[in-house]
PDB file of C-alpha atoms in Angstrom:
ATOM      1  CA  MET A  17       6.511  50.773  25.897  1.00  0.00           C
ATOM      2  CA  SER A  18       4.287  53.809  25.599  1.00  0.00           C
ATOM      3  CA  ILE A  19       5.436  57.330  26.342  1.00  0.00           C
ATOM      4  CA  VAL A  20       5.150  57.984  30.066  1.00  0.00           C
ATOM      5  CA  PRO A  21       4.645  61.515  31.376  1.00  0.00           C
ATOM      6  CA  VAL A  22       7.572  63.167  33.144  1.00  0.00           C
ATOM      7  CA  LEU A  23       6.594  64.239  36.640  1.00  0.00           C
ATOM      8  CA  PRO A  24       8.157  67.153  38.485  1.00  0.00           C
ATOM      9  CA  SER A  25      10.241  65.983  41.455  1.00  0.00           C
ATOM     10  CA  HIS A  26       7.645  66.996  44.046  1.00  0.00           C
ATOM     11  CA  ALA A  27       4.936  65.044  42.195  1.00  0.00           C
ATOM     12  CA  ALA A  28       7.196  61.979  42.029  1.00  0.00           C
ATOM     13  CA  ARG A  29       7.685  62.216  45.791  1.00  0.00           C
ATOM     14  CA  ASP A  30       3.909  62.387  46.257  1.00  0.00           C
ATOM     15  CA  GLU A  31       3.510  59.449  43.819  1.00  0.00           C
ATOM     16  CA  LEU A  32       5.933  57.191  45.738  1.00  0.00           C
ATOM     17  CA  PRO A  33       3.424  55.337  47.984  1.00  0.00           C
ATOM     18  CA  LYS A  34       1.119  54.652  45.020  1.00  0.00           C
ATOM     19  CA  ALA A  35       4.068  53.592  42.839  1.00  0.00           C
ATOM     20  CA  LEU A  36       5.286  51.165  45.511  1.00  0.00           C
ATOM     21  CA  ARG A  37       1.835  49.579  45.743  1.00  0.00           C
ATOM     22  CA  ARG A  38       1.768  49.246  41.950  1.00  0.00           C
ATOM     23  CA  PHE A  39       5.304  47.779  41.903  1.00  0.00           C
ATOM     24  CA  ARG A  40       4.297  45.203  44.528  1.00  0.00           C
ATOM     25  CA  ALA A  41       1.117  44.258  42.690  1.00  0.00           C
ATOM     26  CA  GLU A  42       2.447  44.243  39.115  1.00  0.00           C
ATOM     27  CA  GLY A  43       6.100  43.358  39.629  1.00  0.00           C
ATOM     28  CA  ALA A  44       8.482  43.861  36.715  1.00  0.00           C
ATOM     29  CA  SER A  45       5.646  44.800  34.360  1.00  0.00           C
ATOM     30  CA  ALA A  46       4.607  47.885  36.377  1.00  0.00           C
ATOM     31  CA  GLU A  47       4.800  51.259  34.636  1.00  0.00           C
ATOM     32  CA  PRO A  48       7.937  53.224  35.644  1.00  0.00           C
ATOM     33  CA  VAL A  49       7.827  56.657  37.270  1.00  0.00           C
ATOM     34  CA  ILE A  50       9.882  59.152  35.277  1.00  0.00           C
ATOM     35  CA  PHE A  51      10.669  62.507  36.847  1.00  0.00           C
ATOM     36  CA  GLY A  52      12.859  65.572  36.588  1.00  0.00           C
ATOM     37  CA  ALA A  53      13.025  69.337  36.738  1.00  0.00           C
ATOM     38  CA  HIS A  54      10.960  71.306  34.234  1.00  0.00           C
ATOM     39  CA  ARG A  55       9.410  68.035  32.989  1.00  0.00           C
ATOM     40  CA  ARG A  56      12.738  67.026  31.472  1.00  0.00           C
ATOM     41  CA  PRO A  57      13.418  63.340  32.216  1.00  0.00           C
ATOM     42  CA  GLU A  58      16.312  62.999  34.659  1.00  0.00           C
ATOM     43  CA  ALA A  59      15.557  59.854  36.657  1.00  0.00           C
ATOM     44  CA  VAL A  60      13.300  56.844  36.702  1.00  0.00           C
ATOM     45  CA  MET A  61      11.873  54.603  39.418  1.00  0.00           C
ATOM     46  CA  ILE A  62      11.323  51.006  38.369  1.00  0.00           C
ATOM     47  CA  PRO A  63      10.275  47.900  40.281  1.00  0.00           C
ATOM     48  CA  PHE A  64      13.172  46.058  41.899  1.00  0.00           C
ATOM     49  CA  ASP A  65      12.160  42.890  40.022  1.00  0.00           C
ATOM     50  CA  LEU A  66      12.738  44.718  36.735  1.00  0.00           C
ATOM     51  CA  TYR A  67      16.020  46.194  37.993  1.00  0.00           C
ATOM     52  CA  SER A  68      17.197  42.680  38.895  1.00  0.00           C
ATOM     53  CA  GLN A  69      16.372  41.481  35.394  1.00  0.00           C
ATOM     54  CA  LEU A  70      18.136  44.455  33.786  1.00  0.00           C
ATOM     55  CA  LEU A  71      21.258  44.343  35.976  1.00  0.00           C
ATOM     56  CA  PRO A  72      23.235  41.890  33.794  1.00  0.00           C
ATOM     57  CA  ALA A  73      22.614  44.089  30.733  1.00  0.00           C
ATOM     58  CA  ILE A  74      23.553  47.227  32.687  1.00  0.00           C
ATOM     59  CA  GLU A  75      26.797  45.598  33.829  1.00  0.00           C
ATOM     60  CA  ARG A  76      27.569  44.471  30.254  1.00  0.00           C
ATOM     61  CA  LEU A  77      27.035  48.008  28.959  1.00  0.00           C
ATOM     62  CA  ALA A  78      29.308  49.423  31.668  1.00  0.00           C
ATOM     63  CA  VAL A  79      32.071  46.972  30.712  1.00  0.00           C
ATOM     64  CA  GLU A  80      31.622  47.799  27.010  1.00  0.00           C
ATOM     65  CA  ARG A  81      31.843  51.528  27.732  1.00  0.00           C
ATOM     66  CA  GLU A  82      34.982  51.077  29.818  1.00  0.00           C
ATOM     67  CA  THR A  83      36.542  48.878  27.116  1.00  0.00           C
ATOM     68  CA  GLU A  84      35.787  51.508  24.461  1.00  0.00           C
ATOM     69  CA  GLN A  85      37.302  54.252  26.627  1.00  0.00           C
ATOM     70  CA  LEU A  86      40.467  52.213  27.216  1.00  0.00           C
ATOM     71  CA  ALA A  87      40.754  51.462  23.496  1.00  0.00           C
ATOM     72  CA  ALA A  88      40.330  55.149  22.637  1.00  0.00           C
ATOM     73  CA  ARG A  89      43.082  56.125  25.091  1.00  0.00           C
ATOM     74  CA  SER A  90      45.524  53.621  23.629  1.00  0.00           C
ATOM     75  CA  GLU A  91      45.124  54.943  20.073  1.00  0.00           C
TER      76      GLU A  91
END
């Protein structure tokens, strides 16, 4: 994936209708919208199709993190 510019929050809000049209047209392959204060990435909007595909991996990572934290506490 190429580097995507980080939009300020107000620009991301203005970009929302266009991003939704792109998400509908391109589905999971649509370019994400990355935004944050002072052009520092803080959040990302992605198509729901992509989120659905990523959800199992996200859940696996959350379980791994929790397992690592529990293991660290028991040491």
